[in-house]
Amino acid sequence: MDEHLLEVRHLKKYFRTGKNQVQKAVDDVSFYVRKGETLGIVGESGCGKTTCGRTCMGIYEATEGEVLYKGMRVGSLRGKEKRRFTKEVQMIFQDPYASLDPRMKVGDIIAEGMLAHNMAGNGRECMEKVEELLAAVGLSGGHRDRYVHEFSGGQRQRIGIARSLAVEPELIVCDEPISALDVSVQAQIVNLLMTLQEERGLTYMFIAHDLSMVRYISDRVAVMYLGKIVEIAPSGLLYNNPKHPYTRALLSAVPIPDPKAQAERKRFSLRGERTSPANPGSGCRFCGRCDEATDICAQEEPMLREVEKGHFAACHLYKEESASAGPDNGQAGAKGGNAG
Ligand code: SF4
């Protein structure tokens, strides 16, 4: 479980939004994704999590830094290597309806990738594979001759998953795959993704703003705020002992099913307005909203530090766990970056 399928090093993605204005959507983040694990990436909308996922996929070109897939620089892939990358790394989108061609039958949508990568064999073999994939995502073979508009939101997301599975990927970037679905359907899709991961040895980057579902599916979770990773840790550590004030505020808004525990829970509020990503200032980006801010917070940007084993947070409240454990931690990132 220790092979790094994906390594992101000091990644920046800036968008020009006006003559002299730049939006720093992703601003120096470093992390890795181990083969076979799920890395959850959470944060409010506009925090840069989707941009980060899309830059990892090569959809956006990085402004600075690099994304390595199996050690290969994603931005420089050409020819055979690029084809291999586009086959092995797939994406599942938030809005399955917008990402599936309404004029195509479901069977053709699923077969499209297999045909493009010469994985389909003859027509009959291809349709057998399509039926297998439909069964794997909980649909029936008969669904292959129908059109997308005939399906519910959850079924459409199952079709989207079948389409990405068709090319036998290794890494799937799931970009808010459940946020457009009803809560009961969300759990079904998350369970399906977990089953498929176990059966097929898949690796996921799971981008979401719903912290409760992310906990359920993720081995590790990274919390993003205004283009930065502010905390990253194994799920259990992050949810049971959140370090960053922003993570604590996000978690305290997640309802607990036990009414007694819910009533006794300490609430952390998010006050003030979010800083503009175009002009985040020199200190901590969370400073204007943080109840625990001190003088240094407005002056100095906190670096991501290991505050307990395997648990990194970017906050002046914490000191390094040990001299040997920096953001690098022998994995990714270096001075000035985020890691985990
Ligand atoms: Fe709050 Fe300061 Fe920590 Fe930023 S560095 S999260 S302002 S305590």
XYZ file of C-alpha atoms in Angstrom, residues 14-217:
204
model
C -3.576 30.545 -11.220
C -6.288 31.957 -13.466
C -6.122 35.406 -14.951
C -9.427 37.085 -14.082
C -8.773 40.654 -15.191
C -6.074 42.909 -16.570
C -3.946 42.804 -13.452
C -5.867 40.237 -11.484
C -4.994 36.646 -10.858
C -7.039 34.124 -8.938
C -4.768 31.753 -7.035
C -7.086 28.752 -7.197
C -4.375 26.303 -6.119
C -1.400 27.881 -4.405
C 1.521 25.602 -3.637
C 0.086 22.283 -2.592
C 1.983 19.026 -2.294
C 0.570 15.613 -1.478
C 0.650 12.054 -2.705
C -1.898 9.322 -3.326
C -0.825 5.787 -2.463
C -1.801 2.915 -4.703
C -5.045 1.357 -3.437
C -6.021 4.145 -1.044
C -8.658 6.859 -1.106
C -7.490 10.383 -0.479
C -10.417 12.651 0.353
C -10.089 16.340 -0.479
C -12.598 18.575 1.267
C -13.338 22.247 1.654
C -15.937 24.880 0.870
C -16.783 25.641 -2.720
C -14.115 27.831 -4.298
C -11.304 26.421 -2.125
C -9.515 24.979 -5.167
C -10.247 21.277 -4.686
C -11.828 20.749 -8.123
C -9.116 22.802 -9.837
C -6.544 20.672 -8.045
C -8.233 17.451 -9.283
C -8.467 18.754 -12.824
C -4.843 19.837 -12.876
C -3.843 16.369 -11.662
C -5.849 14.937 -14.578
C -4.011 17.193 -17.043
C -7.250 19.041 -17.907
C -5.617 22.277 -16.712
C -1.986 23.066 -17.244
C -0.130 23.748 -13.997
C 1.094 27.326 -13.511
C 3.990 26.010 -11.436
C 4.998 22.777 -9.769
C 4.416 19.301 -11.076
C 2.122 16.310 -10.996
C 3.773 12.920 -11.320
C 1.815 9.797 -12.207
C 3.883 6.639 -11.676
C 6.888 8.940 -11.718
C 5.985 10.471 -15.122
C 5.384 14.216 -15.346
C 1.736 14.589 -16.399
C 2.245 17.899 -18.230
C 4.976 16.424 -20.443
C 3.321 13.159 -21.461
C 3.246 12.471 -25.186
C 2.335 9.604 -27.525
C 2.129 6.164 -25.926
C 2.636 7.437 -22.392
C -0.147 9.984 -22.776
C -2.508 7.306 -24.095
C -1.623 5.111 -21.148
C -2.307 7.989 -18.749
C -5.683 8.822 -20.332
C -6.667 5.171 -20.001
C -5.380 4.572 -16.490
C -6.613 7.821 -14.938
C -10.325 8.480 -15.167
C -12.717 11.018 -13.735
C -16.240 10.778 -12.365
C -18.100 14.078 -12.478
C -20.487 15.856 -10.154
C -23.244 16.140 -12.714
C -23.593 12.788 -14.450
C -26.278 14.144 -16.771
C -24.030 16.870 -18.167
C -21.127 14.465 -18.590
C -23.068 11.792 -20.524
C -24.075 12.355 -24.163
C -27.921 12.380 -24.253
C -27.938 11.325 -27.926
C -26.047 8.103 -27.302
C -27.388 4.827 -25.952
C -25.954 3.834 -22.598
C -24.179 0.814 -24.106
C -22.395 3.042 -26.635
C -21.397 5.538 -23.937
C -19.775 2.769 -21.913
C -18.160 1.142 -24.973
C -16.708 4.396 -26.310
C -13.556 4.363 -24.169
C -12.939 0.653 -24.789
C -13.122 1.235 -28.553
C -10.809 4.246 -28.355
C -8.219 2.166 -26.523
C -8.684 -0.973 -28.674
C -9.940 -2.950 -25.693
C -13.315 -3.974 -27.045
C -12.647 -6.939 -29.370
C -15.495 -7.677 -31.775
C -18.991 -6.205 -31.410
C -20.360 -9.114 -29.425
C -17.425 -9.237 -27.042
C -17.768 -5.490 -26.524
C -21.470 -5.699 -25.657
C -20.759 -8.583 -23.251
C -18.231 -6.357 -21.484
C -20.789 -3.541 -21.384
C -23.322 -5.867 -19.766
C -20.730 -7.030 -17.227
C -19.982 -3.419 -16.346
C -23.668 -2.544 -16.012
C -24.081 -5.494 -13.637
C -20.996 -4.403 -11.668
C -22.582 -1.000 -10.987
C -25.982 -2.443 -10.091
C -27.797 -1.939 -13.417
C -29.088 -4.597 -15.784
C -27.860 -5.594 -19.237
C -31.175 -4.421 -20.683
C -30.312 -0.848 -19.744
C -27.681 -0.685 -22.473
C -30.238 0.194 -25.185
C -31.752 3.094 -23.257
C -30.882 6.778 -23.201
C -29.541 8.740 -20.257
C -32.706 10.828 -19.771
C -34.588 7.631 -18.905
C -32.565 7.194 -15.698
C -32.635 8.741 -12.227
C -29.700 10.799 -10.877
C -28.260 7.841 -8.956
C -28.565 5.543 -11.986
C -26.847 8.141 -14.170
C -23.969 8.287 -11.723
C -23.778 4.466 -11.935
C -23.546 4.802 -15.735
C -20.758 7.371 -15.301
C -18.917 4.937 -13.024
C -19.370 2.070 -15.524
C -17.984 4.292 -18.274
C -14.873 5.072 -16.283
C -14.397 1.419 -15.293
C -14.640 0.279 -18.921
C -11.009 1.174 -19.656
C -9.728 -0.617 -16.531
C -8.360 2.478 -14.793
C -5.998 2.514 -11.824
C -6.789 5.965 -10.460
C -10.208 7.606 -10.475
C -10.617 11.260 -9.594
C -14.142 11.493 -8.182
C -15.139 15.154 -8.424
C -18.055 15.682 -6.028
C -19.715 12.524 -7.361
C -22.496 12.530 -4.763
C -23.246 16.174 -4.080
C -26.068 16.366 -6.630
C -27.779 13.237 -5.230
C -30.301 12.594 -2.436
C -28.728 11.561 0.872
C -30.004 7.952 0.647
C -28.612 7.625 -2.886
C -25.304 9.197 -1.808
C -24.689 6.317 0.610
C -25.447 3.772 -2.133
C -22.967 5.367 -4.529
C -20.275 5.584 -1.851
C -20.844 1.921 -0.963
C -20.633 0.988 -4.641
C -17.353 2.875 -5.043
C -15.921 1.113 -1.994
C -16.964 -2.320 -3.273
C -15.459 -1.617 -6.703
C -12.260 -0.422 -5.067
C -11.930 -3.659 -3.153
C -12.754 -5.846 -6.154
C -10.569 -4.005 -8.659
C -7.770 -2.538 -6.542
C -8.718 1.008 -7.522
C -7.187 4.186 -6.141
C -9.433 7.206 -5.578
C -9.036 10.897 -5.129
C -12.435 11.777 -3.677
C -13.299 15.469 -3.842
C -16.280 16.625 -1.796
C -17.610 19.210 0.595
C -19.616 16.679 2.611
C -17.309 15.737 5.453
C -19.395 12.851 6.740
C -19.294 10.885 3.466
C -15.614 11.655 2.969
C -14.821 10.135 6.341
C -16.623 6.963 5.363
C -14.713 6.372 2.139
